[in-house]
Amino acid sequence: MSLWSKGLFVLAAGLLVVSLGLAVERMMFLSRAETTIGHVVDVSAQNSRCGSRRMRRACTRFKAVVEFRINGGAPRRMTVSAGRTRGHNRPVTAARHPPGSAVRLVYDPRNTQRIYRDSPGDVFGGPLLSLFLSLGAGAGGLKQRSKEA
């Protein structure tokens, strides 16, 4: 087994531990989380390039500013992704969260700075990304090992 393969396996194991730790932490977060409803007060659009390295295409990316209150307190704001669509210069009404729409949010009542959009991708995106990177590193280590045999 080459040093490269061993390194990839160590990286894969480390990322797997991180992924599991993040998943447990997010499940604990959800066990005590409370929900609130925010409303989109502004949407911005930016022309960009989307797709894989080989299949780049013109797109418009949207960001939404969501205003919300926690326990009747002062209004707060956060920015969330509001999706993307093919083509440049698309109107903000094409965003996933157009102006005026409601957005469900989950937050930790002990630490109100920890707030996410109430969707599996937003809450578990970090642990899932770490898991997929771990699987990729592990597969890379196996591929290197099979080439040596």
Short mmCIF file of N, CA and C in Angstrom, two decimals:
data_model
loop_
_atom_site.label_atom_id
_atom_site.label_comp_id
_atom_site.label_asym_id
_atom_site.label_seq_id
_atom_site.Cartn_x
_atom_site.Cartn_y
_atom_site.Cartn_z
N MET A 1 0.86 -1.17 0.00
CA MET A 1 0.00 0.00 0.00
C MET A 1 0.90 1.23 0.00
N SER A 2 0.65 2.14 -0.92
CA SER A 2 1.50 3.33 -1.04
C SER A 2 1.16 4.35 0.04
N LEU A 3 2.04 5.29 0.20
CA LEU A 3 1.83 6.37 1.15
C LEU A 3 0.60 7.18 0.77
N TRP A 4 0.37 7.35 -0.54
CA TRP A 4 -0.79 8.09 -1.04
C TRP A 4 -2.09 7.40 -0.61
N SER A 5 -2.16 6.08 -0.77
CA SER A 5 -3.36 5.32 -0.39
C SER A 5 -3.60 5.41 1.11
N LYS A 6 -2.53 5.27 1.89
CA LYS A 6 -2.67 5.38 3.35
C LYS A 6 -3.17 6.76 3.74
N GLY A 7 -2.63 7.77 3.08
CA GLY A 7 -3.07 9.14 3.36
C GLY A 7 -4.54 9.36 3.05
N LEU A 8 -4.99 8.79 1.93
CA LEU A 8 -6.40 8.94 1.58
C LEU A 8 -7.30 8.21 2.57
N PHE A 9 -6.86 7.04 3.05
CA PHE A 9 -7.66 6.32 4.04
C PHE A 9 -7.71 7.09 5.37
N VAL A 10 -6.62 7.69 5.78
CA VAL A 10 -6.61 8.49 7.00
C VAL A 10 -7.53 9.70 6.83
N LEU A 11 -7.45 10.35 5.67
CA LEU A 11 -8.33 11.48 5.39
C LEU A 11 -9.79 11.03 5.41
N ALA A 12 -10.09 9.90 4.78
CA ALA A 12 -11.46 9.39 4.75
C ALA A 12 -11.96 9.10 6.16
N ALA A 13 -11.13 8.48 6.99
CA ALA A 13 -11.53 8.18 8.36
C ALA A 13 -11.77 9.46 9.16
N GLY A 14 -10.90 10.44 8.99
CA GLY A 14 -11.07 11.71 9.68
C GLY A 14 -12.35 12.42 9.27
N LEU A 15 -12.62 12.46 7.97
CA LEU A 15 -13.83 13.10 7.48
C LEU A 15 -15.08 12.35 7.93
N LEU A 16 -14.99 11.03 8.04
CA LEU A 16 -16.13 10.25 8.52
C LEU A 16 -16.43 10.58 9.98
N VAL A 17 -15.39 10.72 10.79
CA VAL A 17 -15.58 11.10 12.19
C VAL A 17 -16.21 12.50 12.28
N VAL A 18 -15.71 13.43 11.48
CA VAL A 18 -16.27 14.78 11.46
C VAL A 18 -17.74 14.74 11.05
N SER A 19 -18.04 13.97 10.01
CA SER A 19 -19.41 13.86 9.52
C SER A 19 -20.35 13.32 10.60
N LEU A 20 -19.93 12.26 11.26
CA LEU A 20 -20.77 11.69 12.32
C LEU A 20 -20.93 12.67 13.48
N GLY A 21 -19.86 13.36 13.85
CA GLY A 21 -19.96 14.35 14.92
C GLY A 21 -20.91 15.48 14.57
N LEU A 22 -20.82 15.98 13.34
CA LEU A 22 -21.73 17.04 12.91
C LEU A 22 -23.17 16.56 12.86
N ALA A 23 -23.39 15.32 12.41
CA ALA A 23 -24.75 14.79 12.34
C ALA A 23 -25.36 14.68 13.74
N VAL A 24 -24.58 14.18 14.69
CA VAL A 24 -25.07 14.08 16.08
C VAL A 24 -25.36 15.47 16.63
N GLU A 25 -24.45 16.41 16.37
CA GLU A 25 -24.65 17.78 16.86
C GLU A 25 -25.91 18.40 16.27
N ARG A 26 -26.18 18.18 14.98
CA ARG A 26 -27.38 18.74 14.36
C ARG A 26 -28.65 18.06 14.87
N MET A 27 -28.58 16.76 15.15
CA MET A 27 -29.76 16.08 15.72
C MET A 27 -30.05 16.62 17.12
N MET A 28 -29.02 16.88 17.90
CA MET A 28 -29.22 17.49 19.22
C MET A 28 -29.81 18.89 19.08
N PHE A 29 -29.32 19.64 18.09
CA PHE A 29 -29.87 20.96 17.80
C PHE A 29 -31.36 20.86 17.51
N LEU A 30 -31.74 19.92 16.64
CA LEU A 30 -33.15 19.78 16.27
C LEU A 30 -34.02 19.33 17.43
N SER A 31 -33.45 18.59 18.38
CA SER A 31 -34.23 18.12 19.52
C SER A 31 -34.70 19.28 20.41
N ARG A 32 -33.98 20.38 20.42
CA ARG A 32 -34.38 21.52 21.24
C ARG A 32 -34.76 22.76 20.41
N ALA A 33 -34.71 22.63 19.09
CA ALA A 33 -34.96 23.79 18.22
C ALA A 33 -36.42 24.21 18.25
N GLU A 34 -36.61 25.48 18.02
CA GLU A 34 -37.95 26.06 17.88
C GLU A 34 -38.05 26.66 16.49
N THR A 35 -39.27 26.85 16.04
CA THR A 35 -39.47 27.38 14.69
C THR A 35 -40.03 28.80 14.74
N THR A 36 -39.78 29.51 13.70
CA THR A 36 -40.36 30.84 13.51
C THR A 36 -40.55 31.02 12.00
N ILE A 37 -41.33 32.00 11.65
CA ILE A 37 -41.58 32.31 10.24
C ILE A 37 -40.95 33.67 9.94
N GLY A 38 -40.18 33.70 8.87
CA GLY A 38 -39.60 34.95 8.39
C GLY A 38 -40.23 35.32 7.06
N HIS A 39 -40.08 36.56 6.68
CA HIS A 39 -40.60 37.02 5.39
C HIS A 39 -39.49 37.65 4.58
N VAL A 40 -39.47 37.35 3.30
CA VAL A 40 -38.46 37.88 2.39
C VAL A 40 -38.73 39.36 2.16
N VAL A 41 -37.75 40.19 2.50
CA VAL A 41 -37.89 41.64 2.33
C VAL A 41 -37.11 42.15 1.12
N ASP A 42 -36.15 41.36 0.64
CA ASP A 42 -35.37 41.79 -0.51
C ASP A 42 -34.76 40.57 -1.19
N VAL A 43 -34.71 40.61 -2.52
CA VAL A 43 -34.06 39.55 -3.29
C VAL A 43 -33.10 40.22 -4.26
N SER A 44 -31.87 39.70 -4.30
CA SER A 44 -30.90 40.21 -5.26
C SER A 44 -30.55 39.11 -6.24
N ALA A 45 -30.21 39.53 -7.45
CA ALA A 45 -29.85 38.59 -8.51
C ALA A 45 -28.46 38.92 -9.01
N GLN A 46 -27.70 37.87 -9.34
CA GLN A 46 -26.36 38.07 -9.87
C GLN A 46 -26.13 37.11 -11.02
N ASN A 47 -25.69 37.62 -12.15
CA ASN A 47 -25.35 36.77 -13.29
C ASN A 47 -24.12 35.94 -12.94
N SER A 48 -24.15 34.68 -13.33
CA SER A 48 -23.07 33.77 -12.97
C SER A 48 -22.94 32.69 -14.03
N ARG A 49 -22.08 31.71 -13.76
CA ARG A 49 -21.93 30.52 -14.59
C ARG A 49 -22.24 29.34 -13.69
N CYS A 50 -23.10 28.44 -14.11
CA CYS A 50 -23.50 27.29 -13.31
C CYS A 50 -23.19 26.00 -14.06
N GLY A 51 -23.17 24.91 -13.31
CA GLY A 51 -22.95 23.61 -13.91
C GLY A 51 -21.57 23.08 -13.60
N SER A 52 -21.31 21.91 -14.14
CA SER A 52 -20.01 21.27 -13.92
C SER A 52 -18.94 21.96 -14.76
N ARG A 53 -17.72 21.56 -14.54
CA ARG A 53 -16.60 22.16 -15.25
C ARG A 53 -16.76 22.01 -16.76
N ARG A 54 -17.28 20.87 -17.19
CA ARG A 54 -17.43 20.61 -18.62
C ARG A 54 -18.70 21.24 -19.22
N MET A 55 -19.71 21.41 -18.41
CA MET A 55 -21.02 21.86 -18.91
C MET A 55 -21.42 23.22 -18.34
N ARG A 56 -20.54 24.20 -18.38
CA ARG A 56 -20.85 25.54 -17.87
C ARG A 56 -21.93 26.18 -18.73
N ARG A 57 -22.83 26.88 -18.05
CA ARG A 57 -23.87 27.61 -18.78
C ARG A 57 -24.20 28.89 -18.01
N ALA A 58 -24.78 29.83 -18.69
CA ALA A 58 -25.16 31.09 -18.07
C ALA A 58 -26.33 30.84 -17.12
N CYS A 59 -26.27 31.47 -15.95
CA CYS A 59 -27.38 31.36 -15.01
C CYS A 59 -27.44 32.63 -14.18
N THR A 60 -28.54 32.77 -13.46
CA THR A 60 -28.73 33.86 -12.52
C THR A 60 -28.89 33.24 -11.14
N ARG A 61 -28.07 33.69 -10.18
CA ARG A 61 -28.17 33.21 -8.79
C ARG A 61 -28.90 34.26 -7.96
N PHE A 62 -29.76 33.79 -7.06
CA PHE A 62 -30.56 34.69 -6.23
C PHE A 62 -30.19 34.54 -4.76
N LYS A 63 -30.21 35.66 -4.05
CA LYS A 63 -30.05 35.68 -2.59
C LYS A 63 -31.23 36.46 -2.02
N ALA A 64 -31.82 35.91 -0.95
CA ALA A 64 -32.97 36.56 -0.31
C ALA A 64 -32.61 37.02 1.09
N VAL A 65 -33.04 38.21 1.45
CA VAL A 65 -32.90 38.73 2.81
C VAL A 65 -34.21 38.44 3.52
N VAL A 66 -34.11 37.65 4.60
CA VAL A 66 -35.29 37.23 5.35
C VAL A 66 -35.32 37.97 6.68
N GLU A 67 -36.45 38.63 6.97
CA GLU A 67 -36.61 39.32 8.24
C GLU A 67 -37.51 38.46 9.13
N PHE A 68 -37.12 38.33 10.40
CA PHE A 68 -37.86 37.49 11.33
C PHE A 68 -37.72 38.04 12.74
N ARG A 69 -38.56 37.52 13.64
CA ARG A 69 -38.50 37.87 15.06
C ARG A 69 -38.43 36.58 15.86
N ILE A 70 -37.70 36.63 16.96
CA ILE A 70 -37.64 35.49 17.86
C ILE A 70 -38.28 35.92 19.18
N ASN A 71 -39.33 35.21 19.55
CA ASN A 71 -40.07 35.48 20.81
C ASN A 71 -40.51 36.93 20.92
N GLY A 72 -40.97 37.50 19.82
CA GLY A 72 -41.48 38.87 19.82
C GLY A 72 -40.42 39.94 20.00
N GLY A 73 -39.16 39.58 19.88
CA GLY A 73 -38.07 40.54 20.04
C GLY A 73 -37.94 41.46 18.84
N ALA A 74 -36.82 42.15 18.80
CA ALA A 74 -36.55 43.08 17.71
C ALA A 74 -36.40 42.30 16.40
N PRO A 75 -36.76 42.94 15.28
CA PRO A 75 -36.60 42.26 13.99
C PRO A 75 -35.12 41.98 13.71
N ARG A 76 -34.87 40.81 13.15
CA ARG A 76 -33.52 40.41 12.76
C ARG A 76 -33.56 40.00 11.29
N ARG A 77 -32.39 39.98 10.68
CA ARG A 77 -32.30 39.62 9.26
C ARG A 77 -31.21 38.59 9.03
N MET A 78 -31.43 37.75 8.03
CA MET A 78 -30.40 36.82 7.58
C MET A 78 -30.53 36.67 6.07
N THR A 79 -29.45 36.31 5.43
CA THR A 79 -29.45 36.11 3.98
C THR A 79 -29.39 34.62 3.69
N VAL A 80 -30.27 34.16 2.79
CA VAL A 80 -30.30 32.75 2.39
C VAL A 80 -30.25 32.65 0.88
N SER A 81 -29.80 31.52 0.41
CA SER A 81 -29.82 31.28 -1.03
C SER A 81 -31.27 31.14 -1.48
N ALA A 82 -31.59 31.76 -2.59
CA ALA A 82 -32.95 31.67 -3.12
C ALA A 82 -32.96 30.96 -4.47
N GLY A 83 -31.92 30.14 -4.72
CA GLY A 83 -31.89 29.32 -5.92
C GLY A 83 -31.17 29.97 -7.08
N ARG A 84 -31.31 29.32 -8.22
CA ARG A 84 -30.72 29.81 -9.46
C ARG A 84 -31.59 29.34 -10.62
N THR A 85 -31.45 30.02 -11.74
CA THR A 85 -32.21 29.66 -12.93
C THR A 85 -31.34 29.89 -14.16
N ARG A 86 -31.64 29.18 -15.22
CA ARG A 86 -30.86 29.31 -16.45
C ARG A 86 -31.05 30.67 -17.08
N GLY A 87 -29.95 31.18 -17.65
CA GLY A 87 -29.99 32.45 -18.36
C GLY A 87 -29.58 33.62 -17.47
N HIS A 88 -29.05 34.65 -18.10
CA HIS A 88 -28.67 35.86 -17.38
C HIS A 88 -29.85 36.82 -17.30
N ASN A 89 -29.76 37.74 -16.35
CA ASN A 89 -30.71 38.83 -16.18
C ASN A 89 -32.15 38.34 -15.97
N ARG A 90 -32.33 37.27 -15.20
CA ARG A 90 -33.66 36.76 -14.90
C ARG A 90 -34.29 37.62 -13.81
N PRO A 91 -35.62 37.78 -13.82
CA PRO A 91 -36.27 38.62 -12.81
C PRO A 91 -36.26 37.94 -11.44
N VAL A 92 -36.31 38.74 -10.38
CA VAL A 92 -36.28 38.19 -9.02
C VAL A 92 -37.53 37.37 -8.71
N THR A 93 -38.57 37.51 -9.50
CA THR A 93 -39.76 36.68 -9.29
C THR A 93 -39.49 35.21 -9.63
N ALA A 94 -38.38 34.93 -10.32
CA ALA A 94 -38.00 33.55 -10.63
C ALA A 94 -37.27 32.87 -9.47
N ALA A 95 -36.98 33.61 -8.41
CA ALA A 95 -36.28 33.06 -7.26
C ALA A 95 -37.16 32.07 -6.51
N ARG A 96 -36.53 31.15 -5.79
CA ARG A 96 -37.25 30.17 -4.97
C ARG A 96 -38.06 30.88 -3.88
N HIS A 97 -37.52 31.98 -3.36
CA HIS A 97 -38.20 32.78 -2.34
C HIS A 97 -38.38 34.20 -2.90
N PRO A 98 -39.47 34.45 -3.62
CA PRO A 98 -39.68 35.81 -4.15
C PRO A 98 -40.01 36.79 -3.03
N PRO A 99 -39.91 38.08 -3.30
CA PRO A 99 -40.21 39.09 -2.27
C PRO A 99 -41.60 38.88 -1.68
N GLY A 100 -41.68 38.99 -0.35
CA GLY A 100 -42.95 38.83 0.35
C GLY A 100 -43.28 37.41 0.77
N SER A 101 -42.56 36.43 0.29
CA SER A 101 -42.88 35.04 0.62
C SER A 101 -42.42 34.71 2.04
N ALA A 102 -43.07 33.71 2.62
CA ALA A 102 -42.74 33.26 3.97
C ALA A 102 -41.67 32.16 3.91
N VAL A 103 -40.78 32.16 4.90
CA VAL A 103 -39.71 31.17 5.00
C VAL A 103 -39.70 30.64 6.42
N ARG A 104 -39.81 29.30 6.55
CA ARG A 104 -39.74 28.67 7.88
C ARG A 104 -38.29 28.58 8.32
N LEU A 105 -38.04 28.94 9.57
CA LEU A 105 -36.70 28.91 10.13
C LEU A 105 -36.70 28.10 11.43
N VAL A 106 -35.59 27.45 11.74
CA VAL A 106 -35.42 26.78 13.02
C VAL A 106 -34.23 27.42 13.72
N TYR A 107 -34.34 27.58 15.05
CA TYR A 107 -33.26 28.21 15.80
C TYR A 107 -33.12 27.54 17.17
N ASP A 108 -31.96 27.74 17.75
CA ASP A 108 -31.66 27.24 19.09
C ASP A 108 -32.06 28.31 20.09
N PRO A 109 -33.04 28.03 20.97
CA PRO A 109 -33.47 29.07 21.92
C PRO A 109 -32.37 29.47 22.91
N ARG A 110 -31.37 28.60 23.13
CA ARG A 110 -30.27 28.92 24.03
C ARG A 110 -29.24 29.82 23.36
N ASN A 111 -29.13 29.71 22.03
CA ASN A 111 -28.18 30.50 21.26
C ASN A 111 -28.88 30.93 19.97
N THR A 112 -29.52 32.07 20.02
CA THR A 112 -30.35 32.50 18.89
C THR A 112 -29.53 32.91 17.67
N GLN A 113 -28.20 32.86 17.76
CA GLN A 113 -27.37 33.11 16.59
C GLN A 113 -27.35 31.88 15.67
N ARG A 114 -27.68 30.73 16.21
CA ARG A 114 -27.72 29.48 15.43
C ARG A 114 -29.11 29.35 14.84
N ILE A 115 -29.22 29.71 13.59
CA ILE A 115 -30.52 29.66 12.91
C ILE A 115 -30.31 29.16 11.49
N TYR A 116 -31.21 28.30 11.05
CA TYR A 116 -31.15 27.72 9.72
C TYR A 116 -32.52 27.80 9.08
N ARG A 117 -32.54 27.77 7.77
CA ARG A 117 -33.80 27.60 7.06
C ARG A 117 -34.27 26.19 7.37
N ASP A 118 -35.54 26.00 7.59
CA ASP A 118 -36.09 24.70 8.00
C ASP A 118 -36.18 23.76 6.80
N SER A 119 -35.02 23.25 6.39
CA SER A 119 -34.95 22.29 5.30
C SER A 119 -33.82 21.31 5.60
N PRO A 120 -33.96 20.06 5.18
CA PRO A 120 -32.89 19.09 5.44
C PRO A 120 -31.55 19.52 4.86
N GLY A 121 -31.56 20.13 3.68
CA GLY A 121 -30.32 20.55 3.05
C GLY A 121 -29.59 21.62 3.85
N ASP A 122 -30.32 22.55 4.43
CA ASP A 122 -29.68 23.61 5.22
C ASP A 122 -29.19 23.09 6.57
N VAL A 123 -29.98 22.26 7.22
CA VAL A 123 -29.61 21.77 8.54
C VAL A 123 -28.52 20.70 8.45
N PHE A 124 -28.66 19.77 7.50
CA PHE A 124 -27.72 18.65 7.41
C PHE A 124 -26.75 18.76 6.23
N GLY A 125 -26.65 19.92 5.60
CA GLY A 125 -25.75 20.08 4.46
C GLY A 125 -24.29 19.85 4.80
N GLY A 126 -23.82 20.38 5.92
CA GLY A 126 -22.42 20.20 6.33
C GLY A 126 -22.07 18.75 6.60
N PRO A 127 -22.88 18.05 7.42
CA PRO A 127 -22.57 16.63 7.65
C PRO A 127 -22.62 15.79 6.37
N LEU A 128 -23.57 16.08 5.50
CA LEU A 128 -23.66 15.30 4.25
C LEU A 128 -22.46 15.57 3.34
N LEU A 129 -22.05 16.81 3.24
CA LEU A 129 -20.88 17.14 2.43
C LEU A 129 -19.64 16.42 2.96
N SER A 130 -19.46 16.45 4.27
CA SER A 130 -18.32 15.76 4.88
C SER A 130 -18.40 14.26 4.62
N LEU A 131 -19.59 13.68 4.69
CA LEU A 131 -19.75 12.25 4.43
C LEU A 131 -19.37 11.91 2.99
N PHE A 132 -19.84 12.70 2.02
CA PHE A 132 -19.53 12.43 0.62
C PHE A 132 -18.05 12.61 0.33
N LEU A 133 -17.41 13.61 0.95
CA LEU A 133 -15.97 13.77 0.78
C LEU A 133 -15.22 12.57 1.37
N SER A 134 -15.70 12.07 2.50
CA SER A 134 -15.10 10.88 3.11
C SER A 134 -15.21 9.68 2.19
N LEU A 135 -16.38 9.48 1.62
CA LEU A 135 -16.58 8.36 0.70
C LEU A 135 -15.68 8.50 -0.53
N GLY A 136 -15.56 9.72 -1.05
CA GLY A 136 -14.70 9.95 -2.20
C GLY A 136 -13.24 9.68 -1.90
N ALA A 137 -12.79 10.13 -0.73
CA ALA A 137 -11.39 9.88 -0.35
C ALA A 137 -11.15 8.39 -0.15
N GLY A 138 -12.11 7.70 0.46
CA GLY A 138 -11.97 6.25 0.65
C GLY A 138 -11.93 5.52 -0.68
N ALA A 139 -12.79 5.93 -1.61
CA ALA A 139 -12.79 5.31 -2.94
C ALA A 139 -11.49 5.59 -3.67
N GLY A 140 -10.95 6.81 -3.50
CA GLY A 140 -9.67 7.13 -4.12
C GLY A 140 -8.55 6.26 -3.58
N GLY A 141 -8.59 5.98 -2.28
CA GLY A 141 -7.59 5.11 -1.68
C GLY A 141 -7.71 3.69 -2.20
N LEU A 142 -8.94 3.21 -2.39
CA LEU A 142 -9.13 1.87 -2.94
C LEU A 142 -8.68 1.79 -4.38
N LYS A 143 -8.94 2.84 -5.16
CA LYS A 143 -8.54 2.87 -6.56
C LYS A 143 -7.01 2.80 -6.66
N GLN A 144 -6.32 3.58 -5.84
CA GLN A 144 -4.85 3.57 -5.84
C GLN A 144 -4.34 2.18 -5.46
N ARG A 145 -5.01 1.55 -4.49
CA ARG A 145 -4.57 0.24 -4.03
C ARG A 145 -4.74 -0.81 -5.13
N SER A 146 -5.86 -0.75 -5.87
CA SER A 146 -6.10 -1.74 -6.94
C SER A 146 -5.11 -1.56 -8.09
N LYS A 147 -4.65 -0.34 -8.33
CA LYS A 147 -3.66 -0.10 -9.39
C LYS A 147 -2.31 -0.73 -9.05
N GLU A 148 -2.01 -0.79 -7.73
CA GLU A 148 -0.74 -1.34 -7.29
C GLU A 148 -0.70 -2.86 -7.42
N ALA A 149 -1.84 -3.50 -7.33
CA ALA A 149 -1.88 -4.97 -7.33
C ALA A 149 -1.59 -5.58 -8.67
#
